[in-house]
Amino acid sequence: MSLLWLLSTAAKAQAQNAIEAVTSTSRSDVELVRIDFTQPLTALPTGFVVQEPARIALDFPGVTNAVGRAAIAFNLGNLRAANVVQAGERSRVVLSLKQATTYQAEIQGRSLLVTLQPGAGQPLKTSSNAEFAEGRERGTTPLKDIDFRRGGDGAGRVVIAMGSSQLGVDVRRQGTALVADFMRASLPDALRRRLDVSDFGTAVESIHAEQMGDRVRLTVASRGDWEQSAYQADEQFVIEVRQRKIDPAKLTPGTGYAGDKLTLNFQNVDVRALLQVIADFTGFNVVTSDSVSGALTLRLKDVPWDQALDVILQAKNLGLRKNGSVLWIAPRDEINAKEKIELEAQATLENLTALRTQSFQLNYAKAATVVQSLTGSGSGSGSGAGASGGTATRLLSARGSAIAEVRTNQLFVTDTQVRLADVAELIRKLDVPVRQVLIEARIVEASDTFGKSLGVKLGGGAIGKNSSFGTSPTGTDNAFTSFTNSNFVNLPGGDAGGTGNSAGTFSLSLFNSAFTRMLNLEISALEAEGKGRLVSSPRVITADQTKALIEQGEEIPYQQATSSGATSISFRKAVLKLEVTPQITPEGNIILTLDVSKDSRGANTSAGPAINTKHVQTEVLVESGGTVVIGGIFELTETNDESRVPVLGEVPYLGALFRKRERVVNKVEMLVFITPKMVARQNAAL
């Protein structure tokens, strides 16, 4: 029974075709890939070319993988490696290239010869249904349809019905768009349109097709950070654009990984052999320590080679040191021990090296400040070998010392020749002129006042005889009279708005026929309007990251009780002050830390005069020479007053004689403008 089962299995295996080997050779500057099978192929395989990353994929239905490994490194010309992948009863051979190219396939006995294009710009004709290859037709092939669909994973899929499987396609990224050129193709009028697909919620915003000579150009405009893939099945060409997402469950390129992508699939492979595969792929010279051993199971797909190497090193606790094009790989403990021995040897040699003294003349930096940077101490007068504190940032060696000569601003440093060279480099960077900034502030205070007042006086009086003068020359008894007057309505117009102006008046008196009774009416009115503007412009110049202060005003005295019970005179400032600290950014902009105040004398009180304060404190980023408004205060005061005699003041029309009205509108606005400007040393004066 067992013998029959073995014979049946052997017969079945003999009937199943398999890939035995994949090799590569170079002949007359032409790269050839030879794929050997156990049985001859009945037809050329279908395949397609991927532009980014550069790949050629060939599918073999009914063929298994008998090579014994999945990845085969070549690193020959444009060919990097080959990967043989089996899925069920189908196998795929993927050729990894340095740059995209076309190919030509030919069956020779039990082998398939794949010839890669020898040079860019001269595509070869292919005998197979190879996608992305140049078509054979001398004329143009019209495209049938251009459609857009949304994939289940949120990817935007542009589906093009080409009309022929032999059309050549060039897909490339151009700025923020993806451009696909269909060679020797024509675009029907019905397809010459722009599709707005932004409502589908994918990375694709629009699709635009146009005829350009003997080719059709398809422009796919996308947004955000995206990636693309393209493939062809018979006459259908598909471009997928999806948002680049980070999946924590999968390996993703980390910070600094920029190598070409590769695919590795190994089961229990020796680590030294795996490192050799990466060396063949990258072209680096790899030196592996004798202590590197062990096996590793690894499956990586389209991962940058430097990330793949990092994964291998971390899995086996290995370290790497690079020297030019040579990579030395060893266990981390071995590398650390070797570096420790080298550092100890350098320290021993440094203790035996003779000391030298060198002087440095400083032009801009202070010698005492530089000493602090060299010794890591808090003292600026100097430091010797026994200086304490700050040794973690000490630039000098343990035997080195530095002395600052304040009078001539010189620095004397004693140390080894190597440390003196480091000191000279540090001084070259520190002893430079500090950039300066001119800060101009404009404080604008505008006021607009309006006042209106309307009032009335209503009164009466009587005329009587004055008996002390006797009779008049004309014989009348009342030629000389006395006058009495009283106001029974006294609501005169006032100083509206506090302008200090008096109201204008209009008076009218009425007498009876005997001139013994009189009625007085006096109307007073005032309308005043005033506009004012006060501009203060303090300016100050200071060095980068150095606080500057400028102020102008008065100090107001006031009495203050002391602890003994006596009084003393103290002063409080009422000044215009500008306090600023600028910081120049590498881009040439200026960060300002500002404190602007404008104080003035206010009303007098029993404890002394009050202080009217306007204060702004903030931090802003301004370009050099630009102006920014850092603050504003707007105050509006509007009052309407009315005084009247009860009942009578409410009578229509006639009630105006028994009312007084005042209306006051005051507007006060303050704005603070800041203009920083970097200045050259020769123009540093205000």
mmCIF file of N, CA and C in Angstrom, residues 185-287:
data_model
loop_
_atom_site.group_PDB
_atom_site.id
_atom_site.type_symbol
_atom_site.label_atom_id
_atom_site.label_comp_id
_atom_site.label_asym_id
_atom_site.label_seq_id
_atom_site.Cartn_x
_atom_site.Cartn_y
_atom_site.Cartn_z
ATOM 1 N N ALA A 185 -1.522 55.942 -28.054
ATOM 2 C CA ALA A 185 -2.943 55.836 -27.733
ATOM 3 C C ALA A 185 -3.635 57.129 -28.119
ATOM 4 N N SER A 186 -4.923 57.043 -28.345
ATOM 5 C CA SER A 186 -5.746 58.204 -28.674
ATOM 6 C C SER A 186 -6.889 58.288 -27.675
ATOM 7 N N LEU A 187 -7.411 59.499 -27.507
ATOM 8 C CA LEU A 187 -8.467 59.749 -26.532
ATOM 9 C C LEU A 187 -9.735 60.173 -27.253
ATOM 10 N N PRO A 188 -10.789 59.395 -27.172
ATOM 11 C CA PRO A 188 -12.057 59.793 -27.809
ATOM 12 C C PRO A 188 -12.583 61.095 -27.188
ATOM 13 N N ASP A 189 -13.404 61.795 -27.946
ATOM 14 C CA ASP A 189 -13.947 63.072 -27.471
ATOM 15 C C ASP A 189 -14.778 62.897 -26.212
ATOM 16 N N ALA A 190 -15.451 61.767 -26.071
ATOM 17 C CA ALA A 190 -16.310 61.551 -24.902
ATOM 18 C C ALA A 190 -15.495 61.432 -23.618
ATOM 19 N N LEU A 191 -14.203 61.100 -23.719
ATOM 20 C CA LEU A 191 -13.368 60.934 -22.532
ATOM 21 C C LEU A 191 -12.512 62.159 -22.240
ATOM 22 N N ARG A 192 -12.593 63.181 -23.084
ATOM 23 C CA ARG A 192 -11.801 64.393 -22.871
ATOM 24 C C ARG A 192 -12.539 65.310 -21.896
ATOM 25 N N ARG A 193 -12.391 64.978 -20.617
ATOM 26 C CA ARG A 193 -13.118 65.712 -19.590
ATOM 27 C C ARG A 193 -12.320 65.648 -18.289
ATOM 28 N N ARG A 194 -12.752 66.444 -17.357
ATOM 29 C CA ARG A 194 -12.151 66.458 -16.019
ATOM 30 C C ARG A 194 -13.164 65.926 -15.021
ATOM 31 N N LEU A 195 -12.763 64.889 -14.283
ATOM 32 C CA LEU A 195 -13.646 64.266 -13.310
ATOM 33 C C LEU A 195 -13.305 64.789 -11.921
ATOM 34 N N ASP A 196 -14.286 65.386 -11.257
ATOM 35 C CA ASP A 196 -14.120 65.826 -9.870
ATOM 36 C C ASP A 196 -14.637 64.719 -8.958
ATOM 37 N N VAL A 197 -13.691 64.061 -8.266
ATOM 38 C CA VAL A 197 -14.057 62.907 -7.431
ATOM 39 C C VAL A 197 -13.750 63.178 -5.961
ATOM 40 N N SER A 198 -13.707 64.446 -5.575
ATOM 41 C CA SER A 198 -13.378 64.781 -4.188
ATOM 42 C C SER A 198 -14.455 64.332 -3.211
ATOM 43 N N ASP A 199 -15.697 64.146 -3.698
ATOM 44 C CA ASP A 199 -16.787 63.730 -2.803
ATOM 45 C C ASP A 199 -16.704 62.262 -2.397
ATOM 46 N N PHE A 200 -15.815 61.482 -3.018
ATOM 47 C CA PHE A 200 -15.714 60.065 -2.681
ATOM 48 C C PHE A 200 -14.954 59.839 -1.371
ATOM 49 N N GLY A 201 -14.313 60.873 -0.832
ATOM 50 C CA GLY A 201 -13.603 60.736 0.435
ATOM 51 C C GLY A 201 -12.304 59.964 0.333
ATOM 52 N N THR A 202 -11.599 60.044 -0.784
ATOM 53 C CA THR A 202 -10.304 59.387 -0.952
ATOM 54 C C THR A 202 -9.220 60.455 -1.103
ATOM 55 N N ALA A 203 -7.993 59.996 -1.322
ATOM 56 C CA ALA A 203 -6.886 60.935 -1.523
ATOM 57 C C ALA A 203 -6.926 61.600 -2.889
ATOM 58 N N VAL A 204 -7.734 61.078 -3.821
ATOM 59 C CA VAL A 204 -7.824 61.617 -5.173
ATOM 60 C C VAL A 204 -8.849 62.735 -5.202
ATOM 61 N N GLU A 205 -8.445 63.862 -5.797
ATOM 62 C CA GLU A 205 -9.353 65.003 -5.918
ATOM 63 C C GLU A 205 -9.962 65.100 -7.311
ATOM 64 N N SER A 206 -9.155 64.924 -8.343
ATOM 65 C CA SER A 206 -9.674 65.066 -9.700
ATOM 66 C C SER A 206 -8.839 64.221 -10.659
ATOM 67 N N ILE A 207 -9.442 63.921 -11.837
ATOM 68 C CA ILE A 207 -8.793 63.153 -12.898
ATOM 69 C C ILE A 207 -8.987 63.929 -14.193
ATOM 70 N N HIS A 208 -7.882 64.158 -14.903
ATOM 71 C CA HIS A 208 -7.954 64.936 -16.144
ATOM 72 C C HIS A 208 -7.214 64.174 -17.235
ATOM 73 N N ALA A 209 -7.877 63.932 -18.359
ATOM 74 C CA ALA A 209 -7.286 63.230 -19.493
ATOM 75 C C ALA A 209 -7.172 64.191 -20.667
ATOM 76 N N GLU A 210 -6.044 64.101 -21.392
ATOM 77 C CA GLU A 210 -5.824 64.976 -22.541
ATOM 78 C C GLU A 210 -4.939 64.264 -23.552
ATOM 79 N N GLN A 211 -5.093 64.656 -24.816
ATOM 80 C CA GLN A 211 -4.293 64.093 -25.899
ATOM 81 C C GLN A 211 -3.034 64.934 -26.071
ATOM 82 N N MET A 212 -1.882 64.271 -26.094
ATOM 83 C CA MET A 212 -0.606 64.947 -26.278
ATOM 84 C C MET A 212 0.181 64.191 -27.343
ATOM 85 N N GLY A 213 0.018 64.618 -28.613
ATOM 86 C CA GLY A 213 0.694 63.947 -29.710
ATOM 87 C C GLY A 213 0.142 62.548 -29.905
ATOM 88 N N ASP A 214 1.069 61.551 -29.873
ATOM 89 C CA ASP A 214 0.652 60.164 -30.056
ATOM 90 C C ASP A 214 0.459 59.448 -28.733
ATOM 91 N N ARG A 215 0.277 60.199 -27.659
ATOM 92 C CA ARG A 215 0.059 59.596 -26.354
ATOM 93 C C ARG A 215 -1.085 60.289 -25.637
ATOM 94 N N VAL A 216 -1.654 59.594 -24.671
ATOM 95 C CA VAL A 216 -2.716 60.143 -23.829
ATOM 96 C C VAL A 216 -2.145 60.325 -22.430
ATOM 97 N N ARG A 217 -2.269 61.529 -21.909
ATOM 98 C CA ARG A 217 -1.765 61.820 -20.563
ATOM 99 C C ARG A 217 -2.934 61.896 -19.586
ATOM 100 N N LEU A 218 -2.830 61.113 -18.528
ATOM 101 C CA LEU A 218 -3.843 61.092 -17.469
ATOM 102 C C LEU A 218 -3.205 61.679 -16.205
ATOM 103 N N THR A 219 -3.754 62.780 -15.706
ATOM 104 C CA THR A 219 -3.242 63.449 -14.518
ATOM 105 C C THR A 219 -4.201 63.218 -13.368
ATOM 106 N N VAL A 220 -3.689 62.613 -12.304
ATOM 107 C CA VAL A 220 -4.493 62.312 -11.115
ATOM 108 C C VAL A 220 -4.026 63.252 -10.008
ATOM 109 N N ALA A 221 -4.838 64.263 -9.685
ATOM 110 C CA ALA A 221 -4.502 65.219 -8.622
ATOM 111 C C ALA A 221 -4.940 64.650 -7.280
ATOM 112 N N SER A 222 -4.010 64.661 -6.315
ATOM 113 C CA SER A 222 -4.283 64.086 -4.994
ATOM 114 C C SER A 222 -3.929 65.082 -3.914
ATOM 115 N N ARG A 223 -4.360 64.797 -2.698
ATOM 116 C CA ARG A 223 -4.109 65.666 -1.564
ATOM 117 C C ARG A 223 -3.524 64.856 -0.411
ATOM 118 N N GLY A 224 -2.804 65.539 0.477
ATOM 119 C CA GLY A 224 -2.245 64.892 1.655
ATOM 120 C C GLY A 224 -1.012 64.073 1.326
ATOM 121 N N ASP A 225 -0.636 63.222 2.286
ATOM 122 C CA ASP A 225 0.495 62.318 2.135
ATOM 123 C C ASP A 225 -0.035 60.984 1.628
ATOM 124 N N TRP A 226 0.330 60.630 0.377
ATOM 125 C CA TRP A 226 -0.262 59.474 -0.249
ATOM 126 C C TRP A 226 0.805 58.613 -0.901
ATOM 127 N N GLU A 227 0.409 57.409 -1.226
ATOM 128 C CA GLU A 227 1.249 56.474 -1.964
ATOM 129 C C GLU A 227 0.404 55.824 -3.038
ATOM 130 N N GLN A 228 1.090 55.302 -4.068
ATOM 131 C CA GLN A 228 0.357 54.756 -5.204
ATOM 132 C C GLN A 228 0.900 53.391 -5.587
ATOM 133 N N SER A 229 0.068 52.654 -6.299
ATOM 134 C CA SER A 229 0.464 51.396 -6.917
ATOM 135 C C SER A 229 -0.293 51.274 -8.233
ATOM 136 N N ALA A 230 0.295 50.538 -9.176
ATOM 137 C CA ALA A 230 -0.333 50.382 -10.488
ATOM 138 C C ALA A 230 -0.152 48.943 -10.958
ATOM 139 N N TYR A 231 -1.173 48.422 -11.597
ATOM 140 C CA TYR A 231 -1.075 47.071 -12.140
ATOM 141 C C TYR A 231 -2.031 46.957 -13.324
ATOM 142 N N GLN A 232 -1.805 45.898 -14.109
ATOM 143 C CA GLN A 232 -2.600 45.691 -15.313
ATOM 144 C C GLN A 232 -3.031 44.239 -15.387
ATOM 145 N N ALA A 233 -4.255 44.033 -15.780
ATOM 146 C CA ALA A 233 -4.791 42.694 -16.030
ATOM 147 C C ALA A 233 -5.444 42.717 -17.403
ATOM 148 N N ASP A 234 -4.828 42.028 -18.351
ATOM 149 C CA ASP A 234 -5.283 42.033 -19.745
ATOM 150 C C ASP A 234 -5.341 43.471 -20.260
ATOM 151 N N GLU A 235 -6.520 43.941 -20.658
ATOM 152 C CA GLU A 235 -6.637 45.277 -21.239
ATOM 153 C C GLU A 235 -7.038 46.329 -20.209
ATOM 154 N N GLN A 236 -7.106 45.946 -18.966
ATOM 155 C CA GLN A 236 -7.527 46.886 -17.921
ATOM 156 C C GLN A 236 -6.315 47.330 -17.104
ATOM 157 N N PHE A 237 -6.137 48.636 -16.999
ATOM 158 C CA PHE A 237 -5.031 49.210 -16.233
ATOM 159 C C PHE A 237 -5.620 49.934 -15.018
ATOM 160 N N VAL A 238 -5.077 49.644 -13.833
ATOM 161 C CA VAL A 238 -5.623 50.175 -12.584
ATOM 162 C C VAL A 238 -4.526 50.950 -11.856
ATOM 163 N N ILE A 239 -4.852 52.165 -11.430
ATOM 164 C CA ILE A 239 -3.969 52.994 -10.595
ATOM 165 C C ILE A 239 -4.675 53.197 -9.263
ATOM 166 N N GLU A 240 -4.019 52.805 -8.181
ATOM 167 C CA GLU A 240 -4.574 52.962 -6.837
ATOM 168 C C GLU A 240 -3.781 54.022 -6.082
ATOM 169 N N VAL A 241 -4.498 54.968 -5.484
ATOM 170 C CA VAL A 241 -3.899 56.030 -4.670
ATOM 171 C C VAL A 241 -4.576 55.981 -3.307
ATOM 172 N N ARG A 242 -3.770 55.853 -2.260
ATOM 173 C CA ARG A 242 -4.322 55.762 -0.907
ATOM 174 C C ARG A 242 -3.505 56.635 0.036
ATOM 175 N N GLN A 243 -4.158 57.087 1.102
ATOM 176 C CA GLN A 243 -3.480 57.857 2.124
ATOM 177 C C GLN A 243 -2.437 56.985 2.814
ATOM 178 N N ARG A 244 -1.260 57.588 3.069
ATOM 179 C CA ARG A 244 -0.211 56.855 3.761
ATOM 180 C C ARG A 244 -0.556 56.800 5.246
ATOM 181 N N LYS A 245 -0.759 55.593 5.745
ATOM 182 C CA LYS A 245 -1.146 55.405 7.132
ATOM 183 C C LYS A 245 -0.097 54.566 7.851
ATOM 184 N N ILE A 246 0.004 54.796 9.157
ATOM 185 C CA ILE A 246 0.918 54.036 9.998
ATOM 186 C C ILE A 246 0.111 52.987 10.746
ATOM 187 N N ASP A 247 0.375 51.737 10.441
ATOM 188 C CA ASP A 247 -0.299 50.634 11.103
ATOM 189 C C ASP A 247 0.616 50.101 12.195
ATOM 190 N N PRO A 248 0.248 50.249 13.482
ATOM 191 C CA PRO A 248 1.146 49.791 14.552
ATOM 192 C C PRO A 248 1.359 48.287 14.551
ATOM 193 N N ALA A 249 0.497 47.536 13.857
ATOM 194 C CA ALA A 249 0.642 46.090 13.842
ATOM 195 C C ALA A 249 1.593 45.613 12.749
ATOM 196 N N LYS A 250 2.108 46.540 11.920
ATOM 197 C CA LYS A 250 2.993 46.158 10.826
ATOM 198 C C LYS A 250 4.285 46.956 10.910
ATOM 199 N N LEU A 251 5.295 46.419 10.252
ATOM 200 C CA LEU A 251 6.560 47.144 10.178
ATOM 201 C C LEU A 251 6.404 48.318 9.233
ATOM 202 N N THR A 252 6.827 49.482 9.668
ATOM 203 C CA THR A 252 6.754 50.683 8.845
ATOM 204 C C THR A 252 8.095 51.373 8.879
ATOM 205 N N PRO A 253 8.432 52.137 7.847
ATOM 206 C CA PRO A 253 9.705 52.853 7.866
ATOM 207 C C PRO A 253 9.752 53.825 9.022
ATOM 208 N N GLY A 254 10.801 53.752 9.804
ATOM 209 C CA GLY A 254 10.978 54.665 10.930
ATOM 210 C C GLY A 254 11.763 55.882 10.514
ATOM 211 N N THR A 255 12.071 56.711 11.487
ATOM 212 C CA THR A 255 12.795 57.949 11.230
ATOM 213 C C THR A 255 14.193 57.639 10.717
ATOM 214 N N GLY A 256 14.556 58.217 9.591
ATOM 215 C CA GLY A 256 15.898 58.032 9.064
ATOM 216 C C GLY A 256 16.040 56.867 8.111
ATOM 217 N N TYR A 257 15.015 56.038 7.920
ATOM 218 C CA TYR A 257 15.106 54.920 6.987
ATOM 219 C C TYR A 257 14.852 55.436 5.576
ATOM 220 N N ALA A 258 15.850 55.349 4.723
ATOM 221 C CA ALA A 258 15.721 55.892 3.370
ATOM 222 C C ALA A 258 16.299 54.951 2.328
ATOM 223 N N GLY A 259 16.589 53.701 2.696
ATOM 224 C CA GLY A 259 17.168 52.759 1.745
ATOM 225 C C GLY A 259 16.155 52.221 0.766
ATOM 226 N N ASP A 260 16.679 51.580 -0.295
ATOM 227 C CA ASP A 260 15.797 50.946 -1.265
ATOM 228 C C ASP A 260 15.058 49.785 -0.608
ATOM 229 N N LYS A 261 13.837 49.559 -1.073
ATOM 230 C CA LYS A 261 13.002 48.528 -0.462
ATOM 231 C C LYS A 261 13.384 47.143 -0.980
ATOM 232 N N LEU A 262 13.265 46.179 -0.095
ATOM 233 C CA LEU A 262 13.493 44.790 -0.467
ATOM 234 C C LEU A 262 12.483 43.906 0.258
ATOM 235 N N THR A 263 12.386 42.670 -0.201
ATOM 236 C CA THR A 263 11.483 41.691 0.391
ATOM 237 C C THR A 263 12.298 40.474 0.804
ATOM 238 N N LEU A 264 12.159 40.048 2.049
ATOM 239 C CA LEU A 264 12.880 38.897 2.582
ATOM 240 C C LEU A 264 11.879 37.927 3.192
ATOM 241 N N ASN A 265 12.026 36.656 2.858
ATOM 242 C CA ASN A 265 11.166 35.608 3.406
ATOM 243 C C ASN A 265 12.031 34.369 3.635
ATOM 244 N N PHE A 266 12.494 34.185 4.886
ATOM 245 C CA PHE A 266 13.395 33.086 5.217
ATOM 246 C C PHE A 266 12.853 32.330 6.419
ATOM 247 N N GLN A 267 13.053 31.025 6.387
ATOM 248 C CA GLN A 267 12.700 30.157 7.506
ATOM 249 C C GLN A 267 13.979 29.550 8.070
ATOM 250 N N ASN A 268 14.296 29.894 9.321
ATOM 251 C CA ASN A 268 15.432 29.313 10.037
ATOM 252 C C ASN A 268 16.720 29.434 9.218
ATOM 253 N N VAL A 269 17.017 30.647 8.774
ATOM 254 C CA VAL A 269 18.207 30.888 7.970
ATOM 255 C C VAL A 269 19.329 31.372 8.878
ATOM 256 N N ASP A 270 20.553 31.054 8.514
ATOM 257 C CA ASP A 270 21.714 31.479 9.294
ATOM 258 C C ASP A 270 21.855 32.994 9.218
ATOM 259 N N VAL A 271 22.147 33.624 10.367
ATOM 260 C CA VAL A 271 22.242 35.089 10.421
ATOM 261 C C VAL A 271 23.372 35.594 9.541
ATOM 262 N N ARG A 272 24.497 34.876 9.507
ATOM 263 C CA ARG A 272 25.621 35.314 8.682
ATOM 264 C C ARG A 272 25.251 35.301 7.204
ATOM 265 N N ALA A 273 24.474 34.293 6.771
ATOM 266 C CA ALA A 273 24.029 34.250 5.378
ATOM 267 C C ALA A 273 23.047 35.376 5.088
ATOM 268 N N LEU A 274 22.193 35.706 6.067
ATOM 269 C CA LEU A 274 21.237 36.790 5.884
ATOM 270 C C LEU A 274 21.943 38.130 5.746
ATOM 271 N N LEU A 275 22.987 38.331 6.536
ATOM 272 C CA LEU A 275 23.770 39.559 6.414
ATOM 273 C C LEU A 275 24.472 39.635 5.069
ATOM 274 N N GLN A 276 24.878 38.486 4.535
ATOM 275 C CA GLN A 276 25.509 38.470 3.223
ATOM 276 C C GLN A 276 24.524 38.863 2.127
ATOM 277 N N VAL A 277 23.242 38.457 2.285
ATOM 278 C CA VAL A 277 22.216 38.844 1.309
ATOM 279 C C VAL A 277 22.058 40.363 1.286
ATOM 280 N N ILE A 278 22.014 40.977 2.457
ATOM 281 C CA ILE A 278 21.889 42.437 2.513
ATOM 282 C C ILE A 278 23.134 43.107 1.950
ATOM 283 N N ALA A 279 24.321 42.510 2.198
ATOM 284 C CA ALA A 279 25.549 43.077 1.639
ATOM 285 C C ALA A 279 25.530 43.033 0.125
ATOM 286 N N ASP A 280 25.043 41.931 -0.451
ATOM 287 C CA ASP A 280 24.948 41.840 -1.908
ATOM 288 C C ASP A 280 23.936 42.828 -2.464
ATOM 289 N N PHE A 281 22.856 43.083 -1.710
ATOM 290 C CA PHE A 281 21.817 44.003 -2.176
ATOM 291 C C PHE A 281 22.290 45.453 -2.143
ATOM 292 N N THR A 282 23.031 45.811 -1.111
ATOM 293 C CA THR A 282 23.438 47.212 -0.927
ATOM 294 C C THR A 282 24.786 47.542 -1.543
ATOM 295 N N GLY A 283 25.627 46.541 -1.755
ATOM 296 C CA GLY A 283 26.951 46.807 -2.272
ATOM 297 C C GLY A 283 27.965 47.184 -1.216
ATOM 298 N N PHE A 284 27.575 47.163 0.076
ATOM 299 C CA PHE A 284 28.518 47.459 1.157
ATOM 300 C C PHE A 284 29.409 46.248 1.413
ATOM 301 N N ASN A 285 30.599 46.537 1.953
ATOM 302 C CA ASN A 285 31.490 45.487 2.426
ATOM 303 C C ASN A 285 31.165 45.214 3.888
ATOM 304 N N VAL A 286 30.792 43.976 4.191
ATOM 305 C CA VAL A 286 30.364 43.604 5.528
ATOM 306 C C VAL A 286 31.408 42.695 6.154
ATOM 307 N N VAL A 287 31.892 43.095 7.340
ATOM 308 C CA VAL A 287 32.813 42.279 8.119
ATOM 309 C C VAL A 287 32.041 41.791 9.341
#
